[in-house]
Coordinates of C-alpha atoms in Angstrom, one line a residue:
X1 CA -6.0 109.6 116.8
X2 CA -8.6 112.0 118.3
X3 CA -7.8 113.2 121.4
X4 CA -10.6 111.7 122.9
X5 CA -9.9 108.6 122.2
X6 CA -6.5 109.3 124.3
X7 CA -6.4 107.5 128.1
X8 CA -3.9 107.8 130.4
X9 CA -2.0 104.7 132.0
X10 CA -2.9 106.3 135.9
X11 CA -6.6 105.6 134.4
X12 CA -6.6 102.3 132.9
X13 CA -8.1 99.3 134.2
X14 CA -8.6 95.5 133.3
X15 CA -11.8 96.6 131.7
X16 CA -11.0 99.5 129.8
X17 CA -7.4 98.6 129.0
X18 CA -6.9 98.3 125.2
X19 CA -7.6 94.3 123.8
X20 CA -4.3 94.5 122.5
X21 CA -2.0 95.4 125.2
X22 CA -2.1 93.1 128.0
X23 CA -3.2 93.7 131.1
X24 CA -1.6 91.8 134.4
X25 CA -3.7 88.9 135.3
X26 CA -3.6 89.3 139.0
X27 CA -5.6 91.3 141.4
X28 CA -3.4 94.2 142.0
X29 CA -4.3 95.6 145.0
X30 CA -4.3 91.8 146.7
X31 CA -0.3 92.3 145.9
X32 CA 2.2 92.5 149.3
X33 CA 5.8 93.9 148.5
X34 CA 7.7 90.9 149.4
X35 CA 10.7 93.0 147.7
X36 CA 12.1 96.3 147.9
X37 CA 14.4 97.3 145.0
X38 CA 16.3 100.3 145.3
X39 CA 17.0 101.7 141.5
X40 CA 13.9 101.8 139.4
X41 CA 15.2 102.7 135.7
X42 CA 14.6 100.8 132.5
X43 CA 16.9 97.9 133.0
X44 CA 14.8 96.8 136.2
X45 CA 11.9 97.7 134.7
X46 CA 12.0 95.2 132.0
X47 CA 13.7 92.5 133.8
X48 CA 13.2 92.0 137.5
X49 CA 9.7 93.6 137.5
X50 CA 8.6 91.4 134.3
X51 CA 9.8 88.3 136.0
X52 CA 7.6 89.0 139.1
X53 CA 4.9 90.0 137.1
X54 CA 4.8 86.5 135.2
X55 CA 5.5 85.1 138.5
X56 CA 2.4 86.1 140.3
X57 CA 0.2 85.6 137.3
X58 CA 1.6 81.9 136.5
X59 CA 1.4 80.9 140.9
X60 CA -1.0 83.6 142.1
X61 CA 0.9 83.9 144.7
X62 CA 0.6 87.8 145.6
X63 CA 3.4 88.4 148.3
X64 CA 6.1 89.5 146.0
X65 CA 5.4 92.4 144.7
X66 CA 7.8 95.1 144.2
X67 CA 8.2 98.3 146.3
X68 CA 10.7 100.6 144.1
X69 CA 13.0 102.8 145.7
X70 CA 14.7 106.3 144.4
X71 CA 18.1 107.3 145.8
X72 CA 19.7 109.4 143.7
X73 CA 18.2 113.3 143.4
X74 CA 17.9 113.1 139.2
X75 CA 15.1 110.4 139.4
X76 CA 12.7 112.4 141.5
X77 CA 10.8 114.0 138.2
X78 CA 10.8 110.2 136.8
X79 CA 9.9 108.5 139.9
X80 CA 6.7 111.3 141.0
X81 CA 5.7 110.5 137.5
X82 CA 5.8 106.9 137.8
X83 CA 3.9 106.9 141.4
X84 CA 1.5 109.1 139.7
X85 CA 0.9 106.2 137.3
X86 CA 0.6 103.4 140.9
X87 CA 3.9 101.9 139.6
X88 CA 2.3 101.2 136.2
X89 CA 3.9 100.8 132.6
X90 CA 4.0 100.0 129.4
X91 CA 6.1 97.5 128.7
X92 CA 7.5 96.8 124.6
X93 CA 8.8 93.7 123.7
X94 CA 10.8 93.6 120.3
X95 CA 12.6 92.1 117.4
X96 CA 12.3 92.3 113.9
X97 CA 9.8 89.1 114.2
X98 CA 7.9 89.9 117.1
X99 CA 6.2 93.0 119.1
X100 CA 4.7 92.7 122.1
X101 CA 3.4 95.4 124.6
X102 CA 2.0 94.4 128.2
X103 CA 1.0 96.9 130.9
X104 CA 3.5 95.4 134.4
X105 CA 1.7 95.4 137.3
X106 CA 4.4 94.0 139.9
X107 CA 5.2 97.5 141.0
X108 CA 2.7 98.3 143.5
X109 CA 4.7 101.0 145.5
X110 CA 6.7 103.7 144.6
X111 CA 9.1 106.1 147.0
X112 CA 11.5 108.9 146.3
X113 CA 14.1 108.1 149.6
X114 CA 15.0 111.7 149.6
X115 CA 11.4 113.0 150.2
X116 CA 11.3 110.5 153.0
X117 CA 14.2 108.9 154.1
X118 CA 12.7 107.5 157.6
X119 CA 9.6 106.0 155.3
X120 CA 12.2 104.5 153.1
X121 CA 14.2 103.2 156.4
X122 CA 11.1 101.4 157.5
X123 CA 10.1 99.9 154.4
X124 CA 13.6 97.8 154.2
X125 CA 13.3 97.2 157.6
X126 CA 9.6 95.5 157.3
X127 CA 9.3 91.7 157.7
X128 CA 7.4 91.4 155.0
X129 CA 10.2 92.4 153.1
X130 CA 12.7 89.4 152.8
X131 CA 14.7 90.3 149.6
X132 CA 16.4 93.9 149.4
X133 CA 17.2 94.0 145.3
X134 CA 19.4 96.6 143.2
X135 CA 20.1 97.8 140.3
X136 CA 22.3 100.8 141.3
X137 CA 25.2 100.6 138.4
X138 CA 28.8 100.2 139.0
X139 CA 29.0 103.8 140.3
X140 CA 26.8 103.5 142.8
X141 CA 29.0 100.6 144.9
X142 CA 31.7 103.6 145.7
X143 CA 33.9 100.7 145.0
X144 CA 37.2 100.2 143.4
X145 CA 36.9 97.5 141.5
X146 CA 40.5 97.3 140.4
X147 CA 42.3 97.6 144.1
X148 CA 38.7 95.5 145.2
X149 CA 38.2 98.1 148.0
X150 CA 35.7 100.3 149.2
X151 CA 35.8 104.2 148.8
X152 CA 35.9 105.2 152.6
X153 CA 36.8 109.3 151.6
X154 CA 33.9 109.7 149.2
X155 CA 32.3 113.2 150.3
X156 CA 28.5 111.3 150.3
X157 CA 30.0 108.1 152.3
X158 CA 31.6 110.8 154.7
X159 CA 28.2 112.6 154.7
X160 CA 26.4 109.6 155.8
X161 CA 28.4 108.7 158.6
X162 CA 27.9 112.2 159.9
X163 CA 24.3 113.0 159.2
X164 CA 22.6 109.5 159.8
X165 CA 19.2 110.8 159.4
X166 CA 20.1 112.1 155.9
X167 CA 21.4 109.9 154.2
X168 CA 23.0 109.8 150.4
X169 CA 23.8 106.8 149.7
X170 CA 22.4 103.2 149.6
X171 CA 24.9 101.9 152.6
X172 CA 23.1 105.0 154.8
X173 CA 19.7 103.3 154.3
X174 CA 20.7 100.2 154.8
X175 CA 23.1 100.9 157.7
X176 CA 19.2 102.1 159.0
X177 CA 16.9 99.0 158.0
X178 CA 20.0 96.3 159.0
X179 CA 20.1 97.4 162.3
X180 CA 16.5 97.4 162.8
X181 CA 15.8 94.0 161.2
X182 CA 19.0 93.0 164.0
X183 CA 16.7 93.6 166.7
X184 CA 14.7 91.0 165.6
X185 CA 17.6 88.5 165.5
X186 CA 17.1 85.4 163.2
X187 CA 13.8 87.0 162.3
X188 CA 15.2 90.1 160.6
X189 CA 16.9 88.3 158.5
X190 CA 17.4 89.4 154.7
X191 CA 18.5 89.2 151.2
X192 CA 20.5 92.0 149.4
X193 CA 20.3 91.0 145.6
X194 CA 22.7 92.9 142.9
X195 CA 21.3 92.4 139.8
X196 CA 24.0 95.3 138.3
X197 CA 26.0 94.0 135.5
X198 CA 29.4 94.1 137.8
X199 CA 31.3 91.0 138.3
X200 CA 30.7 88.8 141.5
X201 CA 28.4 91.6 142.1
X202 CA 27.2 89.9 145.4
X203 CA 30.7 90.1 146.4
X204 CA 31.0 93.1 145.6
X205 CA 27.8 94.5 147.6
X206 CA 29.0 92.9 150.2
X207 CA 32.5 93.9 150.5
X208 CA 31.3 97.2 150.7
X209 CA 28.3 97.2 153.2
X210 CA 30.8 95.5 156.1
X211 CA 33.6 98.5 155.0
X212 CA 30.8 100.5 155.3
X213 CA 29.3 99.1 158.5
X214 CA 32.8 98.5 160.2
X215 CA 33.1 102.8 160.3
X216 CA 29.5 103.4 161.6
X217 CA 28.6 100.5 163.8
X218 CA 31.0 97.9 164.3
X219 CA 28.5 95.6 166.6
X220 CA 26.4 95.2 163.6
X221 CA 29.0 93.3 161.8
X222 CA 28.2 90.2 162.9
X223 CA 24.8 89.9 162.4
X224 CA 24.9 91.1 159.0
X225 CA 27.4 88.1 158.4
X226 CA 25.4 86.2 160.0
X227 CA 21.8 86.6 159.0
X228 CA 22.3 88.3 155.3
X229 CA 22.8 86.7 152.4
X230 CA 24.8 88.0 148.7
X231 CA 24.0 85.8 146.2
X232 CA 25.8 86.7 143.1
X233 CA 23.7 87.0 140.3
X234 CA 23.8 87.3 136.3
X235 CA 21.4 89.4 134.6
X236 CA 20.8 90.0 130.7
X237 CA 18.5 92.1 128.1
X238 CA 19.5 94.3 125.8
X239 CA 17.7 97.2 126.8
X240 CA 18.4 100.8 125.3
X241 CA 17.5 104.0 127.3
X242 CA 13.8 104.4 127.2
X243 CA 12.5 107.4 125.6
X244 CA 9.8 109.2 123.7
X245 CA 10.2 106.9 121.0
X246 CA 8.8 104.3 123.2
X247 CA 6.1 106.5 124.7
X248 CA 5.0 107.6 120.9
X249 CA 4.8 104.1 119.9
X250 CA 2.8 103.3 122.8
X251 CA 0.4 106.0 122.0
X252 CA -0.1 105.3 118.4
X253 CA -0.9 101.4 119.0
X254 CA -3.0 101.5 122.1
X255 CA -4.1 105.2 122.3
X256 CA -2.5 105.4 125.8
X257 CA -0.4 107.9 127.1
X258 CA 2.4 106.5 129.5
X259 CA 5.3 108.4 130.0
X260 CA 7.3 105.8 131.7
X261 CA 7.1 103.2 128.5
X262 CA 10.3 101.0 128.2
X263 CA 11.0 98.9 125.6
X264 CA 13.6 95.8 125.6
X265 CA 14.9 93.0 123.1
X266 CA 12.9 89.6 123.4
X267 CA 15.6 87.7 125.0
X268 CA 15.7 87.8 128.4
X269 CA 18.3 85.6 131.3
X270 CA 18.7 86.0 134.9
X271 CA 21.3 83.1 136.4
X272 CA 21.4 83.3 140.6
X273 CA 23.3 81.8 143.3
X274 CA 20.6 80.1 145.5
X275 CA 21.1 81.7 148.3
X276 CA 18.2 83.3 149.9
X277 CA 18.2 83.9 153.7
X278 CA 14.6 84.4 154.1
X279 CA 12.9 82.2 151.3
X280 CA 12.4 82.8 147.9
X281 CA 9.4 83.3 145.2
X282 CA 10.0 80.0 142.7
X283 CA 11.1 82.1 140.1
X284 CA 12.2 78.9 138.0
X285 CA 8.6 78.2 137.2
X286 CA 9.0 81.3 134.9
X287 CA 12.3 80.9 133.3
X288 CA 15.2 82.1 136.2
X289 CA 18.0 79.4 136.2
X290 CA 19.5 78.7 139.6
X291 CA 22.7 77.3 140.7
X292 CA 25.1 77.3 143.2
X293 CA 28.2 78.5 141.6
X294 CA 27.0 82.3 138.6
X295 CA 30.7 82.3 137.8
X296 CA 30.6 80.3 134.6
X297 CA 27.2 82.2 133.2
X298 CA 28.8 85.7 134.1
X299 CA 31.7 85.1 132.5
X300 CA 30.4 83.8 129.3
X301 CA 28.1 86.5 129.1
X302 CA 31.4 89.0 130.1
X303 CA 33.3 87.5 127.4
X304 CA 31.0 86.7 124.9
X305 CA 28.6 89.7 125.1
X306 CA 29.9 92.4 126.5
X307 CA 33.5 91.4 124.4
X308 CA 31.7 91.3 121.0
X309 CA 29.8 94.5 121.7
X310 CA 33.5 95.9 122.4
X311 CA 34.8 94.1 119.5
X312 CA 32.4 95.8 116.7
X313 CA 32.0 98.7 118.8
X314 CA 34.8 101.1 118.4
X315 CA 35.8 99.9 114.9
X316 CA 32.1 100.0 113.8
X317 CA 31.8 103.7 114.8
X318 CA 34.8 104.7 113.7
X319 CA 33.2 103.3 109.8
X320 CA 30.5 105.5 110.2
X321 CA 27.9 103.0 112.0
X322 CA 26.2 104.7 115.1
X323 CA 23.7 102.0 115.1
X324 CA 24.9 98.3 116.4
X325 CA 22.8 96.4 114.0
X326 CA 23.5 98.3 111.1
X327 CA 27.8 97.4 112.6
X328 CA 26.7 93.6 112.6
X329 CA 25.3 93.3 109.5
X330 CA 28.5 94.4 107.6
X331 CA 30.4 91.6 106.3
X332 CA 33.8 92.6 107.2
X333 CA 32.9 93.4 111.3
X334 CA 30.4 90.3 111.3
X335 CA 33.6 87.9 110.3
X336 CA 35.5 89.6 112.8
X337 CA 33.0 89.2 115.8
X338 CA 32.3 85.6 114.7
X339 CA 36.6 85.1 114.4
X340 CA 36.4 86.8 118.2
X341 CA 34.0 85.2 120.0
X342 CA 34.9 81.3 118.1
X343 CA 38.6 81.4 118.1
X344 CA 39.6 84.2 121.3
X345 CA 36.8 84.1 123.8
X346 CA 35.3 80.7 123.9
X347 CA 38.4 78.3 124.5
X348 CA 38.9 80.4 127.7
X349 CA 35.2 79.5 128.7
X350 CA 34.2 76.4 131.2
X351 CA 31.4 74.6 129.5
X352 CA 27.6 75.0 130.6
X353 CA 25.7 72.0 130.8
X354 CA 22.1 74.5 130.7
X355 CA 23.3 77.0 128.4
X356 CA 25.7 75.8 125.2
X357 CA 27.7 78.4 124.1
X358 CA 27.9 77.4 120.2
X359 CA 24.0 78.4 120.8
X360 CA 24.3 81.6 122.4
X361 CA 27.2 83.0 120.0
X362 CA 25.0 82.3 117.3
X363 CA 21.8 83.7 119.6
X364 CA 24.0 86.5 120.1
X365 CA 24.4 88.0 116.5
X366 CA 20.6 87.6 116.1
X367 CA 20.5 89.9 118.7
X368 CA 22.8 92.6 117.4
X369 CA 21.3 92.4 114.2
X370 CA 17.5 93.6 116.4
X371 CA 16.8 96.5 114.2
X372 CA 14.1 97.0 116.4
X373 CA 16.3 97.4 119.5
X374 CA 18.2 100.3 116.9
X375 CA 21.1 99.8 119.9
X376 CA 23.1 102.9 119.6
X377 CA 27.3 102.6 119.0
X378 CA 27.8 105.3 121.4
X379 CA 26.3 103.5 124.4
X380 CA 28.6 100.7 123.1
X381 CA 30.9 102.4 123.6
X382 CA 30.6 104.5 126.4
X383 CA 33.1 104.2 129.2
X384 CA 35.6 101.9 127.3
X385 CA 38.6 101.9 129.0
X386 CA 36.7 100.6 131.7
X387 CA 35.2 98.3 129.7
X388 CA 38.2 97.1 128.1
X389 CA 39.7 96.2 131.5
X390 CA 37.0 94.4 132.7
X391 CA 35.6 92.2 130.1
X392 CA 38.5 91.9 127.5
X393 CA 41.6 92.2 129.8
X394 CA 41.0 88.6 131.4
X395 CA 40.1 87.4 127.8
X396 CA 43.6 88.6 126.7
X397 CA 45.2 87.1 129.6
X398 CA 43.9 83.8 129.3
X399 CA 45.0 83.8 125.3
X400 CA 48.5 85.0 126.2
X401 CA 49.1 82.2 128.7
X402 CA 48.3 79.4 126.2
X403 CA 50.1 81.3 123.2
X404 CA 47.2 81.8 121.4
X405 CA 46.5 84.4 118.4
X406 CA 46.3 88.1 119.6
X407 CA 45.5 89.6 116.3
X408 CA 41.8 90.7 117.0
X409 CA 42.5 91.8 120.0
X410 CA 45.1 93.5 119.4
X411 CA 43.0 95.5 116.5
X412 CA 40.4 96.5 119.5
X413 CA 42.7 98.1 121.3
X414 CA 44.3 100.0 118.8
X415 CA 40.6 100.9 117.2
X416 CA 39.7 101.9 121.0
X417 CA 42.8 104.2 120.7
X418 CA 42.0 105.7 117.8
X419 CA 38.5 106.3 119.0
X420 CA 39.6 108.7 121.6
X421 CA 40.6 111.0 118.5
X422 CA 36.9 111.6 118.9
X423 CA 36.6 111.4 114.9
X424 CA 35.5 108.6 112.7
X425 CA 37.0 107.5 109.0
X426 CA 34.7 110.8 107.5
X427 CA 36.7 113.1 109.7
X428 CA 33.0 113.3 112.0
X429 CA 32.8 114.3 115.2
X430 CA 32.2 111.2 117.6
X431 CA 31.0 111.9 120.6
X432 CA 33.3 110.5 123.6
X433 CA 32.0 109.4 127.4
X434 CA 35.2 108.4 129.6
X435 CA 34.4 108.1 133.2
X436 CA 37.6 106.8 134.2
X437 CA 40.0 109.0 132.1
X438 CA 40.1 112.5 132.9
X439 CA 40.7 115.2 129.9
X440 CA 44.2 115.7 130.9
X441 CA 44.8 112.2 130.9
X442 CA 43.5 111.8 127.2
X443 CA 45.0 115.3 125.8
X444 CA 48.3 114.5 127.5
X445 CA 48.6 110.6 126.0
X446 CA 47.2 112.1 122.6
X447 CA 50.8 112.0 121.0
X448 CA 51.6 108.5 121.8
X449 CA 48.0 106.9 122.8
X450 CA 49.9 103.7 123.3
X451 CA 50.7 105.3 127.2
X452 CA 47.3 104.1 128.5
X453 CA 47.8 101.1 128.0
X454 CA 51.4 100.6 129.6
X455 CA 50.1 101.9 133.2
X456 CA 49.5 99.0 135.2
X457 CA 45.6 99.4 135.6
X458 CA 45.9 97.4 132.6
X459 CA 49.2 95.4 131.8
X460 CA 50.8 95.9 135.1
X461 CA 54.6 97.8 135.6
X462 CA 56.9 94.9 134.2
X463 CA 55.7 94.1 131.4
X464 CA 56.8 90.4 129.9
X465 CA 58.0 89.6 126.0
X466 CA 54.3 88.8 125.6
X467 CA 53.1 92.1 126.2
X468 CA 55.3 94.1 124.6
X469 CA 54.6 92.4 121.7
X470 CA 51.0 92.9 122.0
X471 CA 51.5 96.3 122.3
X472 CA 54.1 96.4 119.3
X473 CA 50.8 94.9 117.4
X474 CA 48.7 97.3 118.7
X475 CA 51.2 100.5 117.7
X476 CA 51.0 99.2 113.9
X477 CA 47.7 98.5 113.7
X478 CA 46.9 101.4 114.8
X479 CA 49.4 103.0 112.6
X480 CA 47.8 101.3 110.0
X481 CA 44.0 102.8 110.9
X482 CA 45.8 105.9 111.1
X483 CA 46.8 105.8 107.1
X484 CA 43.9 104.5 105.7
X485 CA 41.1 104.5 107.7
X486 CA 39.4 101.7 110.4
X487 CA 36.8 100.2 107.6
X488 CA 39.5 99.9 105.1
X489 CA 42.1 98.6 107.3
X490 CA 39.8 96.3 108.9
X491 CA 38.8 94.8 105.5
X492 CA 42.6 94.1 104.2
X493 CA 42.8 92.3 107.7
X494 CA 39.9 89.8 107.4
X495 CA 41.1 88.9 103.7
X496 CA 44.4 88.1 104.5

């Protein structure tokens, strides 16, 4: 493609934009931020922002556009880039069927909070802002989600409550904005909407804010009870790290230059509690599923999802697979994900009138097998202890109680022990990210890896018969991954 043939996103317009990537229906600069969402990587990008988007284009209703915030100092380079661009991007939709690539235009304002944290202050505080949205990840709660408390010490929650005109963390700006929109009483009324993939994350956010709020202004308690609203929320699209893959693809189709592309699988869900303070778009005219009790839809997708990728993940990369649909489309892993999420995970499940879970498993290894998506194993697995409590802990549990069959189970965690070796079946290096087990913690459980699981962040410090048998399964399966290898054990398993 000759060079000048090349455009840059920043410079498109409804009338030179390419015929085949779609340009957003709606006059943009007729669009009010109606929300401000703090966290503006890929997930939001190709979730929130494209439900918006089809939102204003199917009602033309232009007062909920999207004012996306920064906190964190790594995001400035992204973010200047991005408000360069006027919030614009590219936007790939994929699976092995089906590519689609729109330009999203819901993003209208962009701010780096550090450059300006007083603009950023009064920007949540507006009126015409009446949701406050996140995607901030489970890190950036500063919230133990196993003692459900809120980290008080942290050195940047400390810093906040000392330097109010600085602050660090998302509880400093809002600490700002909430007690502005107080002095407007009823009228300053607000939504702060988790869309982070963290259980009861609207809990969660606002456990924290009142710890928060209870050290730096007391008074402001009760109006934040009072006049905000946590709606708990469920949110889910596969969608991998964007990078220059997606900005070369981009390029080579459309002849546009965008470094901020993101690409995502086709399937999309967002399941939230209707509770909204101060009104709503009607975001179930493009899809959103409302209800008044998320529980049931997060834990399906915990279970289910999120469990399965688990479930493949450490045994598939220890065979050698470092991509998640190359994992699924062996026959050995494939039985055993099926066996998982039929037999373990979905007794333990509540039935959902709106969203039949015999359909989604099977909707589910259609989307592990996206060779488009090319979902890495190492993201999979990323963090697994963590992960392991979270989503397959309750899972366990529940089988336990009813004296089910812990075999599979079992297998994942010995596979996840083994992992930590930080070598596959090849004798390959396999890279290892642990947030929440230090390098002394792994080197000094090496010789008997079966110590992290007896602490009681997972199994608790009296364990019953039924656990110490699980873990007597676990020792001798992974005894038996040990002598001949994860793929090989794994195989002799499923045929017997």
């Amino acid at each position: 493609m000759s060079q000048s043939n090349v455009l840059a996103i920043a410079d498109l317009t409804a009338e030179t934009c390419p015929p085949a990537l779609h340009w957003p229906a709606f006059n943009r600069s007729d669009v009010v931020p109606g929300i401000a969402h703090i966290g503006v990587g890929g997930f939001h990008r190709a979730h929130q922002a494209l439900y918006l988007d089809d939102y204003m284009t199917r009602t033309g209703e232009l007062n909920w556009g999207i004012c996306g915030i920064g906190i964190r100092p790594a995001d400035k380079g992204f973010l200047d880039t991005l408000a360069r661009q006027h919030g614009l991007y590219t936007l790939t939709e994929k699976d092995d069927d089906v590519i689609r690539d729109r330009v999203i235009g819901s993003l209208t304002d962009v701010l780096f909070a550090p450059d300006d944290p007083q603009r950023v202050v009064d920007t949540l505080a507006q009126p015409a802002i009446r949701i406050i949205s996140t995607t901030i990840t489970e890190g950036g709660y500063l919230y133990d989600f196993e003692q459900q408390r809120f980290f008080h010490d942290h050195p940047d929650v400390q810093h906040d409550l000392s330097n109010r005109d600085q602050p660090k963390t998302i509880y400093g700006y809002l600490w700002q904005a909430l007690e502005a929109r107080s002095k407007r009483g009823a009228d300053g009324a607000v939504t702060l909407l988790s869309c982070d993939n963290v259980p009861h994350n609207g809990d969660v956010f606002r456990k924290a804010l009142l710890s928060f709020l209870e050290q730096a202004d007391a008074t402001l308690c009760d109006w934040v009870r009072a006049q905000v609203s946590f709606p708990n929320s469920m949110v889910d699209r596969i969608t991998p790290a964007p990078g220059v893959a997606d900005q070369q693809a981009v390029l080579e189709r459309h002849g546009v230059v965008d470094p901020c592309a993101v690409g995502a699988e086709t399937f999309i869900q967002w399941v939230i509690e209707d509770d909204f303070k101060a009104g709503r778009p009607a975001l179930e005219q493009v899809g959103v599923q409302f209800t008044a009790d998320v529980s049931p839809y997060e834990t399906a997708k915990l279970r289910l999802l999120n469990g399965s990728h688990l479930m493949m993940g450490f045994i598939g990369y220890l065979a050698g697979y470092t991509r998640v649909d190359h994992a699924i489309k062996d026959p050995a892993i494939l039985q055993l994900v099926n066996d998982y999420m039929t037999l373990d995970a979905a007794p333990t499940l509540t039935p959902i009138a709106d969203m039949p879970l015999d359909d989604y498993q099977l909707q589910l290894i259609e989307r592990f097998g996206n060779s488009k998506i090319a979902d890495q194993q190492q993201r999979i697995c990323s963090d697994g202890y963590s992960k392991l409590k979270n989503y397959l802990m309750p899972v366990l549990g529940d089988v336990m109680t009813t004296g089910g069959d812990t075999r599979r189970l079992s297998l994942l965690f010995a596979s996840f022990l083994k992992y930590l070796d930080g070598v596959n079946d090849a004798g390959e290096p396999m890279p290892i990210i642990e947030f929440n087990l230090s390098e002394a913690q792994r080197e000094a459980s090496s010789a008997d890896r079966l110590s992290l699981l007896k602490v009681d962040a997972l199994f608790g410090e009296r364990p019953d018969d039924n656990r110490t048998r699980f873990l007597e399964d676990v020792a001798s399966h992974l005894a038996g991954i040990r002598a001949r290898g994860a793929y090989v054990y794994l195989q002799r398993m499923m045929q017997g």
